[in-house]
GROMACS .gro file of N, CA, C and O in nm:
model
  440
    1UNK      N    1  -1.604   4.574  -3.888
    1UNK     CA    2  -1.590   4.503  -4.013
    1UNK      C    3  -1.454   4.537  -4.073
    1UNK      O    4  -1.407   4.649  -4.094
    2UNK      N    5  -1.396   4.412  -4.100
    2UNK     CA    6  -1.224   4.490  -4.139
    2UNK      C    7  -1.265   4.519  -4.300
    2UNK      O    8  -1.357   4.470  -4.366
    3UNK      N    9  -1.162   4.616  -4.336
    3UNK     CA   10  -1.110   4.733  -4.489
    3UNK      C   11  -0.996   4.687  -4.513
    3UNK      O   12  -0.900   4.696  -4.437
    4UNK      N   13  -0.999   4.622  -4.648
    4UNK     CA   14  -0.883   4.618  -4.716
    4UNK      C   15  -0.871   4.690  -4.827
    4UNK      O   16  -0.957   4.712  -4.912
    5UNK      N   17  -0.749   4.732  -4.822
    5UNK     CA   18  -0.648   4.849  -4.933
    5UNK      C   19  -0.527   4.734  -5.003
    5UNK      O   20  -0.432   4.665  -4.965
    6UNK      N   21  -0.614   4.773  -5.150
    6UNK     CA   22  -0.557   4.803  -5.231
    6UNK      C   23  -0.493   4.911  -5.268
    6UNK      O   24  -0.550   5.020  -5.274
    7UNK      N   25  -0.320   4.890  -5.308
    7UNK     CA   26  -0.249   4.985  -5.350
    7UNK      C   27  -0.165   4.936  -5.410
    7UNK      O   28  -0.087   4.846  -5.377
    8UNK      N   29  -0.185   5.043  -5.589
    8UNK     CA   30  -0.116   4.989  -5.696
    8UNK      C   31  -0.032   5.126  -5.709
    8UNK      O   32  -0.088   5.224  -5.660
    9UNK      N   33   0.095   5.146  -5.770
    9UNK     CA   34   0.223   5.190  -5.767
    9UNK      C   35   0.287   5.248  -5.861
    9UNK      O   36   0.398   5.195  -5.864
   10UNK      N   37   0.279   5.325  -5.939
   10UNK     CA   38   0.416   5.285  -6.064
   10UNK      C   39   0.483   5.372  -6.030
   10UNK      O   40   0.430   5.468  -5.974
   11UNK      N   41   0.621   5.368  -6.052
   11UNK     CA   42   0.745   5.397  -5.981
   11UNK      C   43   0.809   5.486  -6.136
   11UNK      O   44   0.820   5.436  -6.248
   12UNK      N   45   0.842   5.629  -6.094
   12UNK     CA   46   0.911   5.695  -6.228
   12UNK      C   47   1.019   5.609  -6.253
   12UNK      O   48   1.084   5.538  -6.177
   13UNK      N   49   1.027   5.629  -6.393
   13UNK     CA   50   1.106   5.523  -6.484
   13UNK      C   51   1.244   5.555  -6.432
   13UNK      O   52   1.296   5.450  -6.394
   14UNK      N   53   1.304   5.635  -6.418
   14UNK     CA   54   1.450   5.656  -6.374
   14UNK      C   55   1.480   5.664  -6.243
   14UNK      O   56   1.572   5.733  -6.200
   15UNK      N   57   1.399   5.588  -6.168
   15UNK     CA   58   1.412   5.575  -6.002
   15UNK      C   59   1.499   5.448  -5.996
   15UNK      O   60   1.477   5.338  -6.046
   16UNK      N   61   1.594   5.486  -5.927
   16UNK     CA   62   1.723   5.336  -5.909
   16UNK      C   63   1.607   5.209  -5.832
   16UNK      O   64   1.518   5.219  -5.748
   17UNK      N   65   1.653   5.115  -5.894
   17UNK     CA   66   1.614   5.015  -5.807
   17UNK      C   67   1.606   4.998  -5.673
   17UNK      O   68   1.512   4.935  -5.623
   18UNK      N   69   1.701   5.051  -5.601
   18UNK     CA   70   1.716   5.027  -5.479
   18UNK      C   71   1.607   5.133  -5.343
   18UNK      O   72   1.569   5.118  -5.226
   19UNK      N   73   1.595   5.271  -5.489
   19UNK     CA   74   1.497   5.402  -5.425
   19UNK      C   75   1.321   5.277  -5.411
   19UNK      O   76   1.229   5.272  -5.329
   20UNK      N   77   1.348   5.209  -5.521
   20UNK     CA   78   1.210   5.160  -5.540
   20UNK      C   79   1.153   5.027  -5.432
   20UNK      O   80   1.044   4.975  -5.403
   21UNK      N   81   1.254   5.015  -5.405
   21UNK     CA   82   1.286   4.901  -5.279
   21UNK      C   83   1.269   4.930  -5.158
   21UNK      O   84   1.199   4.863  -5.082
   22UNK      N   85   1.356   5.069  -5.116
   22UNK     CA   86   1.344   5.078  -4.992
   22UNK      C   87   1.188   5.158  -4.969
   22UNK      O   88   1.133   5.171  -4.860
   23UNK      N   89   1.147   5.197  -5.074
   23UNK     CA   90   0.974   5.253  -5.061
   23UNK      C   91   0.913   5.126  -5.038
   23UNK      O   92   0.858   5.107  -4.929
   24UNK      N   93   0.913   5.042  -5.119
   24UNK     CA   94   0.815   4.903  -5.115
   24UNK      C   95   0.849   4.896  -4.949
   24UNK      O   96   0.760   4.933  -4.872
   25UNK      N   97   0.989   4.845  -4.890
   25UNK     CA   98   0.982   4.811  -4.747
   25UNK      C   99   0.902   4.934  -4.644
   25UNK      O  100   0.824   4.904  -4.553
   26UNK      N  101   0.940   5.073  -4.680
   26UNK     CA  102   0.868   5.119  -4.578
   26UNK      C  103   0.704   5.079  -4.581
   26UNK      O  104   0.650   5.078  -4.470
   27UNK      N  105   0.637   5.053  -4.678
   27UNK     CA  106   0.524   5.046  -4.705
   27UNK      C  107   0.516   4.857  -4.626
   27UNK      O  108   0.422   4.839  -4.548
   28UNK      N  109   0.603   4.746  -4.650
   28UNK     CA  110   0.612   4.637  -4.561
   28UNK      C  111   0.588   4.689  -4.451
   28UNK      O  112   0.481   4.664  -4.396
   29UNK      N  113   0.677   4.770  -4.395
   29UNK     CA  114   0.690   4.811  -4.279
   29UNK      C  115   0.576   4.858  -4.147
   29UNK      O  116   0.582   4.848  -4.024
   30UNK      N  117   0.477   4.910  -4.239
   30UNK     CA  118   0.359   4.961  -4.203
   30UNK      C  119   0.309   4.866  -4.047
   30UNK      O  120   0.298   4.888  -3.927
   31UNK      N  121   0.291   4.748  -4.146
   31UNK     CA  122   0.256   4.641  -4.025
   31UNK      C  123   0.307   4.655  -3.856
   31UNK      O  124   0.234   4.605  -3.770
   32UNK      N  125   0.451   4.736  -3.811
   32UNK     CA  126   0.527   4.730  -3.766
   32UNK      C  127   0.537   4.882  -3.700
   32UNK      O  128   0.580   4.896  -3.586
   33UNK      N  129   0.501   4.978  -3.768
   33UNK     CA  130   0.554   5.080  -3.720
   33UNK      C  131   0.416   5.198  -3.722
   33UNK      O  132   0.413   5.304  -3.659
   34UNK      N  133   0.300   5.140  -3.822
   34UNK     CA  134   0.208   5.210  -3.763
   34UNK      C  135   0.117   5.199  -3.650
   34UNK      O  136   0.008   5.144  -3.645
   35UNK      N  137   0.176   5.256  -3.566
   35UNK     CA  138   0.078   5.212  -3.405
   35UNK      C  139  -0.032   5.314  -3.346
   35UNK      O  140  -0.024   5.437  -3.355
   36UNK      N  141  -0.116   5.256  -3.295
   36UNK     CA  142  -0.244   5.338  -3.254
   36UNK      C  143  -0.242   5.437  -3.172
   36UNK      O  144  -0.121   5.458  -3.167
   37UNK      N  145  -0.283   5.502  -3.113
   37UNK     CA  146  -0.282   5.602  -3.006
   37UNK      C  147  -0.292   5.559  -2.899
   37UNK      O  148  -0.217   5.566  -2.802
   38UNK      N  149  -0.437   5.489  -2.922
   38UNK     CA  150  -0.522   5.433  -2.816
   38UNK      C  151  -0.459   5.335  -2.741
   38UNK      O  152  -0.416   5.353  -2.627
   39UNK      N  153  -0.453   5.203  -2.820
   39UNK     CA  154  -0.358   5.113  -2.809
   39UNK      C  155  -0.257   5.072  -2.757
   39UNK      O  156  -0.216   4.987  -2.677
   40UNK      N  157  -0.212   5.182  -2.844
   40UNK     CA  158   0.011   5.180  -2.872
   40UNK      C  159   0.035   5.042  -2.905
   40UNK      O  160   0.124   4.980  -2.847
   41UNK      N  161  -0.052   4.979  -3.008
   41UNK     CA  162  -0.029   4.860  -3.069
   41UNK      C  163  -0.056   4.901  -3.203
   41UNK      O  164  -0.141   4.981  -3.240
   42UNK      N  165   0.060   4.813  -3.298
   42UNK     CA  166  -0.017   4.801  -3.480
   42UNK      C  167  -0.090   4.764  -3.510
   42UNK      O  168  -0.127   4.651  -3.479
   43UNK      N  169  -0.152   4.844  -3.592
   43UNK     CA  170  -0.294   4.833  -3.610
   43UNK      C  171  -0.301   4.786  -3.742
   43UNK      O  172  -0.402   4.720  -3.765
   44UNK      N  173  -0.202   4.804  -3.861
   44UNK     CA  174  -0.214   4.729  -3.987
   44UNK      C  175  -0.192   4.634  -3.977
   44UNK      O  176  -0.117   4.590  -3.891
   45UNK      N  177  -0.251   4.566  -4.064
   45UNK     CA  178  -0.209   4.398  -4.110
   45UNK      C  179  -0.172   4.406  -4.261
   45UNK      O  180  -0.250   4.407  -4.357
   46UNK      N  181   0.001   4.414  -4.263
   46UNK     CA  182  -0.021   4.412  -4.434
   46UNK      C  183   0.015   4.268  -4.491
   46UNK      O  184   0.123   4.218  -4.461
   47UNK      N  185  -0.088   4.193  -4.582
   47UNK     CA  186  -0.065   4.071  -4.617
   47UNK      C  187   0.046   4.037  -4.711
   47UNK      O  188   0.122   3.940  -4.705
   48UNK      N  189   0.041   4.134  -4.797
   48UNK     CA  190   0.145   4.118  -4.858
   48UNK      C  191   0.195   4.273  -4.977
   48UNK      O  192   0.141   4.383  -4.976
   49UNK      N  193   0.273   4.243  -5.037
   49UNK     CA  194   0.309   4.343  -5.182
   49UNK      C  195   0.441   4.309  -5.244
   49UNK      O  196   0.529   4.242  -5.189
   50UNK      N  197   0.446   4.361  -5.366
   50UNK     CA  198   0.565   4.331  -5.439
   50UNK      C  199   0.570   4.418  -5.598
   50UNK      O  200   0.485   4.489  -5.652
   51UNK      N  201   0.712   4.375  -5.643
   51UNK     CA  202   0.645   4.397  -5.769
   51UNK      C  203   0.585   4.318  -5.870
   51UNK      O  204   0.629   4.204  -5.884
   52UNK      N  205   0.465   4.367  -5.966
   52UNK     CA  206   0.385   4.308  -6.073
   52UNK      C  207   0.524   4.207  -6.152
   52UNK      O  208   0.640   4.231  -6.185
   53UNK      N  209   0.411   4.058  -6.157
   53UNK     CA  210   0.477   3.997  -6.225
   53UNK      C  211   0.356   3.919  -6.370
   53UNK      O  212   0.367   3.824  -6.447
   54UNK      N  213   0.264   4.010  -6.345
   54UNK     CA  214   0.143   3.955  -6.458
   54UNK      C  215   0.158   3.896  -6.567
   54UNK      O  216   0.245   3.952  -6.633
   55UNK      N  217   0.112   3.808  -6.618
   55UNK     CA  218   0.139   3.782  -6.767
   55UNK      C  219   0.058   3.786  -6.869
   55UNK      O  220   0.065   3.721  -6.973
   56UNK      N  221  -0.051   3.894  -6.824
   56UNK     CA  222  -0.170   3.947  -6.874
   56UNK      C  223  -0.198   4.094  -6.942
   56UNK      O  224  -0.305   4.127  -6.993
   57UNK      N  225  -0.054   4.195  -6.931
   57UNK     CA  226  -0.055   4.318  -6.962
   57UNK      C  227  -0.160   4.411  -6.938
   57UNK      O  228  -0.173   4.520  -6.994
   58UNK      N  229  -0.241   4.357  -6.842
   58UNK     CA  230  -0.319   4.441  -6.822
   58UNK      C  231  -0.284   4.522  -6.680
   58UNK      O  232  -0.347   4.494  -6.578
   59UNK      N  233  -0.198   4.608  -6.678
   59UNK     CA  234  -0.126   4.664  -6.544
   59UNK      C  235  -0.146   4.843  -6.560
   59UNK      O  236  -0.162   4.924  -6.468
   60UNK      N  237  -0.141   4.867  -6.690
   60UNK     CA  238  -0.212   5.006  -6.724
   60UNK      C  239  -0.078   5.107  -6.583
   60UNK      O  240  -0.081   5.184  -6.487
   61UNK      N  241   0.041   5.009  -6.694
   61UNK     CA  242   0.151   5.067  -6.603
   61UNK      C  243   0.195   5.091  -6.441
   61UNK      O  244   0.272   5.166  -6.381
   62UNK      N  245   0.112   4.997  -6.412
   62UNK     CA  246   0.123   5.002  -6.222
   62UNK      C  247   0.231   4.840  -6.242
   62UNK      O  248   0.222   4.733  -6.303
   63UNK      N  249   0.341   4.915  -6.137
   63UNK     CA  250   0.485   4.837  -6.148
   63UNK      C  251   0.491   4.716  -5.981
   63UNK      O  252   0.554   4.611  -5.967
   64UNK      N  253   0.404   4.783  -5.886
   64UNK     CA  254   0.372   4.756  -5.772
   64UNK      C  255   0.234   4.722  -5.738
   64UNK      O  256   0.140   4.783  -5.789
   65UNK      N  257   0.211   4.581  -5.613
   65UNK     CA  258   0.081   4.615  -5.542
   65UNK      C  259   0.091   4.574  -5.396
   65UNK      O  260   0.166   4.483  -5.361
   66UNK      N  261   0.013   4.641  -5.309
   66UNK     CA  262   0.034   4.635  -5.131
   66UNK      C  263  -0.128   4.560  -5.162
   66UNK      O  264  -0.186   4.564  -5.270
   67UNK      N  265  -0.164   4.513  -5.069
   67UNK     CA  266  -0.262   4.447  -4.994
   67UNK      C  267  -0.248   4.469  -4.803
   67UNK      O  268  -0.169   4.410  -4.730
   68UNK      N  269  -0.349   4.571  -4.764
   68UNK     CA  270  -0.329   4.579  -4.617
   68UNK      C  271  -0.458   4.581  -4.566
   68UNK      O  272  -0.555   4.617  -4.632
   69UNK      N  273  -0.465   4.534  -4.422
   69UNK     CA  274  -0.592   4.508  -4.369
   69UNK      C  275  -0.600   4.573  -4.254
   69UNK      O  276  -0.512   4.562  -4.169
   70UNK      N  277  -0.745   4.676  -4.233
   70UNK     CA  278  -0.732   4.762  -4.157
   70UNK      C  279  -0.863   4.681  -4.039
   70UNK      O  280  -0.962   4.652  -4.106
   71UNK      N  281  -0.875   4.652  -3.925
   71UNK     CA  282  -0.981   4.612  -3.830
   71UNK      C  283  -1.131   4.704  -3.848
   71UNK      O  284  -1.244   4.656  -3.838
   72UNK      N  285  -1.103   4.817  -3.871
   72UNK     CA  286  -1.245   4.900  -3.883
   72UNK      C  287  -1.167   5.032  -3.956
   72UNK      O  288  -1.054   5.075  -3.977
   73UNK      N  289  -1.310   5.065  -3.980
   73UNK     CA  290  -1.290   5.243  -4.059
   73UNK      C  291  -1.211   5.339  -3.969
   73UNK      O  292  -1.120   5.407  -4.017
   74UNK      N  293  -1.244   5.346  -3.838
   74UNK     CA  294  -1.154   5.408  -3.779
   74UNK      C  295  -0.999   5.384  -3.775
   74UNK      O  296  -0.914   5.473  -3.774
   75UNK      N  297  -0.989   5.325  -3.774
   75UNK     CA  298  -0.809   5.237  -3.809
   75UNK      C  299  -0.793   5.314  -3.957
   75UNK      O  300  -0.729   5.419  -3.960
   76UNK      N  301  -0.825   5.286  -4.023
   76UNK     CA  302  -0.814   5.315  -4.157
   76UNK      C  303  -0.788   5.477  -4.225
   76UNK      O  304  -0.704   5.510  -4.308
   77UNK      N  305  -0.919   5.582  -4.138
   77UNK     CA  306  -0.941   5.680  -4.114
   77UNK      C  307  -0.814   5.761  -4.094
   77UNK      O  308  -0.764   5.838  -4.176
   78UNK      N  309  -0.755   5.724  -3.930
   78UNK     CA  310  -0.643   5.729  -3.848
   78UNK      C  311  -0.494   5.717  -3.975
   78UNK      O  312  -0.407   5.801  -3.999
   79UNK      N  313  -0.508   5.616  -4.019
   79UNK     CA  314  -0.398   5.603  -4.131
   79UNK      C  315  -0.393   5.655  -4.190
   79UNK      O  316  -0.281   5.706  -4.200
   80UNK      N  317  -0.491   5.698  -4.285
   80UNK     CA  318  -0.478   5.795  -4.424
   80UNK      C  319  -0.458   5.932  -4.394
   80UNK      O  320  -0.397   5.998  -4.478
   81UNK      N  321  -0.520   6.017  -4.235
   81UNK     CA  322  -0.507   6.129  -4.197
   81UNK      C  323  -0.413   6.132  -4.118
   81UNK      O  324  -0.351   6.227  -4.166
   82UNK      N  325  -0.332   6.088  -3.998
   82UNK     CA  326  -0.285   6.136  -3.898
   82UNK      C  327  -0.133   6.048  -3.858
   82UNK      O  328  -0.030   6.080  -3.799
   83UNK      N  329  -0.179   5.925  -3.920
   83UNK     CA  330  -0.062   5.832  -3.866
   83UNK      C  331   0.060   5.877  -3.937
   83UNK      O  332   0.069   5.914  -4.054
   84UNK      N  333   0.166   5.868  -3.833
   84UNK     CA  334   0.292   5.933  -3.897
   84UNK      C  335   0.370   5.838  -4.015
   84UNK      O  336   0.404   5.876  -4.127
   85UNK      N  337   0.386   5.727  -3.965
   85UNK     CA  338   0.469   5.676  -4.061
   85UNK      C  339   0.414   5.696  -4.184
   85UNK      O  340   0.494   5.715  -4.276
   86UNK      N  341   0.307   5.698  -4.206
   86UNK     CA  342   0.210   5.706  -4.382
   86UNK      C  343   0.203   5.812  -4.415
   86UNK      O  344   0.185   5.819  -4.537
   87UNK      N  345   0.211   5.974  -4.331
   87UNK     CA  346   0.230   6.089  -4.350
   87UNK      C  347   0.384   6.103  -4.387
   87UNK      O  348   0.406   6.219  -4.423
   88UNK      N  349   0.482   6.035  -4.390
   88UNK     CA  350   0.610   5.990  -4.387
   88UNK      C  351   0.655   5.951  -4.526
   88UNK      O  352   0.739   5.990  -4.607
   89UNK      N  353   0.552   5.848  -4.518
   89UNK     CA  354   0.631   5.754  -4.660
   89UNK      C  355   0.551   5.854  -4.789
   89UNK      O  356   0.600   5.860  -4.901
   90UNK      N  357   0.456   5.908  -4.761
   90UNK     CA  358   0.349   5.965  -4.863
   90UNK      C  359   0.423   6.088  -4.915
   90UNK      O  360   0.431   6.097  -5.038
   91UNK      N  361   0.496   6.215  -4.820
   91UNK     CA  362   0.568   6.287  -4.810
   91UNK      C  363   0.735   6.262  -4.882
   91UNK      O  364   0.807   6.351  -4.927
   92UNK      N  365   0.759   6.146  -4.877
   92UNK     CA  366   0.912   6.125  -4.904
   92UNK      C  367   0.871   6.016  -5.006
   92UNK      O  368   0.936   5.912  -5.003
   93UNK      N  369   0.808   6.023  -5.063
   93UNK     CA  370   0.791   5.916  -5.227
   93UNK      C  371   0.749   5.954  -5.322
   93UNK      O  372   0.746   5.880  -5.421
   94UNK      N  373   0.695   6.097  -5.327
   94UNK     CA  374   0.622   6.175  -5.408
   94UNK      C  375   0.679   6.197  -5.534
   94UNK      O  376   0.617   6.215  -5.638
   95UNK      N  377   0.877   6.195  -5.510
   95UNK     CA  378   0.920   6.254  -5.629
   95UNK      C  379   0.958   6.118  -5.686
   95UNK      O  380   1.008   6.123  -5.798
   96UNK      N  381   0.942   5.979  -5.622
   96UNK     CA  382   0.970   5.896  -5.717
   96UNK      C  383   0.872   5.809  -5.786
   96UNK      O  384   0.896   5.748  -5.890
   97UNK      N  385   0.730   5.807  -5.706
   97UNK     CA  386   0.606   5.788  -5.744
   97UNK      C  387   0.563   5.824  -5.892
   97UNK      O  388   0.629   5.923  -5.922
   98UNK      N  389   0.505   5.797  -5.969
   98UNK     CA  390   0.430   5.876  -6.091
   98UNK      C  391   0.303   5.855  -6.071
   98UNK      O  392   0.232   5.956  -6.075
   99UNK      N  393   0.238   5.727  -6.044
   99UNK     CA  394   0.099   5.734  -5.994
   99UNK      C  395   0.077   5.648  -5.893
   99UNK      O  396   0.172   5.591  -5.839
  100UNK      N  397  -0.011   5.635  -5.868
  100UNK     CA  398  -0.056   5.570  -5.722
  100UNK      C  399  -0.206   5.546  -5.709
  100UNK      O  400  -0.287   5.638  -5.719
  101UNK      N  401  -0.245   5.396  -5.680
  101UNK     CA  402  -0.435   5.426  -5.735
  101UNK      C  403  -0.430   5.304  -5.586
  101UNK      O  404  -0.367   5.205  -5.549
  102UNK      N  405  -0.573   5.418  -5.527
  102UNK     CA  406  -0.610   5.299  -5.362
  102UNK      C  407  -0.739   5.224  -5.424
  102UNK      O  408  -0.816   5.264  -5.511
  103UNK      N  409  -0.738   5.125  -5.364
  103UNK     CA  410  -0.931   5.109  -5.341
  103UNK      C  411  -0.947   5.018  -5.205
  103UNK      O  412  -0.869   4.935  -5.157
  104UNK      N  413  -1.010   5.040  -5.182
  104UNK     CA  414  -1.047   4.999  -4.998
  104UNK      C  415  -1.198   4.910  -5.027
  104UNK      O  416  -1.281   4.962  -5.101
  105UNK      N  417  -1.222   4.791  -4.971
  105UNK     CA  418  -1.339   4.730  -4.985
  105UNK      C  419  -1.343   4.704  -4.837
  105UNK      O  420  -1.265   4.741  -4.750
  106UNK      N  421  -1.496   4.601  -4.828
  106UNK     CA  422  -1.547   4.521  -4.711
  106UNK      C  423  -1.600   4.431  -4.806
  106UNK      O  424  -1.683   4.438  -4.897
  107UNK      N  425  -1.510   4.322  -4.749
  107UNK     CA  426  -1.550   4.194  -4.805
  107UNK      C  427  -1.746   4.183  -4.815
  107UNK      O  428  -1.839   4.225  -4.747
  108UNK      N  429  -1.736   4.127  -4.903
  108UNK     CA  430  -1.849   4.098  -4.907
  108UNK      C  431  -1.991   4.197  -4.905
  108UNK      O  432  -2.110   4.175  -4.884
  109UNK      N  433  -1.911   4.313  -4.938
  109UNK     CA  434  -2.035   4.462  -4.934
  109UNK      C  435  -2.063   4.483  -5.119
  109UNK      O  436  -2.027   4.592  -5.161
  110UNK      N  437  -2.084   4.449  -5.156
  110UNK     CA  438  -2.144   4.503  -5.295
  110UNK      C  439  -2.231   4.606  -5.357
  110UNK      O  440  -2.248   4.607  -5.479
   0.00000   0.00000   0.00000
């Protein structure tokens, strides 16, 4: 059953534009460079992300959002614990990050 992640962002206020950019791409990137073991194929599907352009103020300060689609829990599992590139970007964004909020569903599980 595929898992999709949600991931919302806000970026410290004095992070250059361009620091905040090249994070958003590594996080594009995912699609591309996180590969399986098993496999040795990518295993994310990220649909999309960017930054918030709401016109609803209800963002509770999240500046960013990713949308990625994982094939099963194990994929997913693999990502959040072991896969390098996400041990990578998680490691090297920390100091420009301020918060960061996931939520992971299955369609249609309530």
């Amino acid at each position: 059953m595929a898992i999709y992640r949600i991931l919302l962002l806000k970026f410290k206020a004095l992070v250059p534009p361009d620091e905040d950019k090249a994070a958003c791409q590594r996080i594009l990137d995912f699609e591309t460079n996180c590969i399986h073991p098993t496999s040795q194929k990518p295993y994310v599907k990220v649909l999309g992300g960017g930054k918030d352009n709401s016109l609803e103020g209800r963002q509770d300060g999240m500046t960013h959002a990713f949308i990625l689609q994982f094939e099963n829990d194990e994929d997913r599992k693999y990502h959040v614990e072991k896969d390098a590139a996400q041990l990578e970007f998680a490691a090297s964004s920390r100091d420009i990050i301020e918060k960061a909020q996931v939520i992971d569903f299955a369609p249609g599980v309530f």
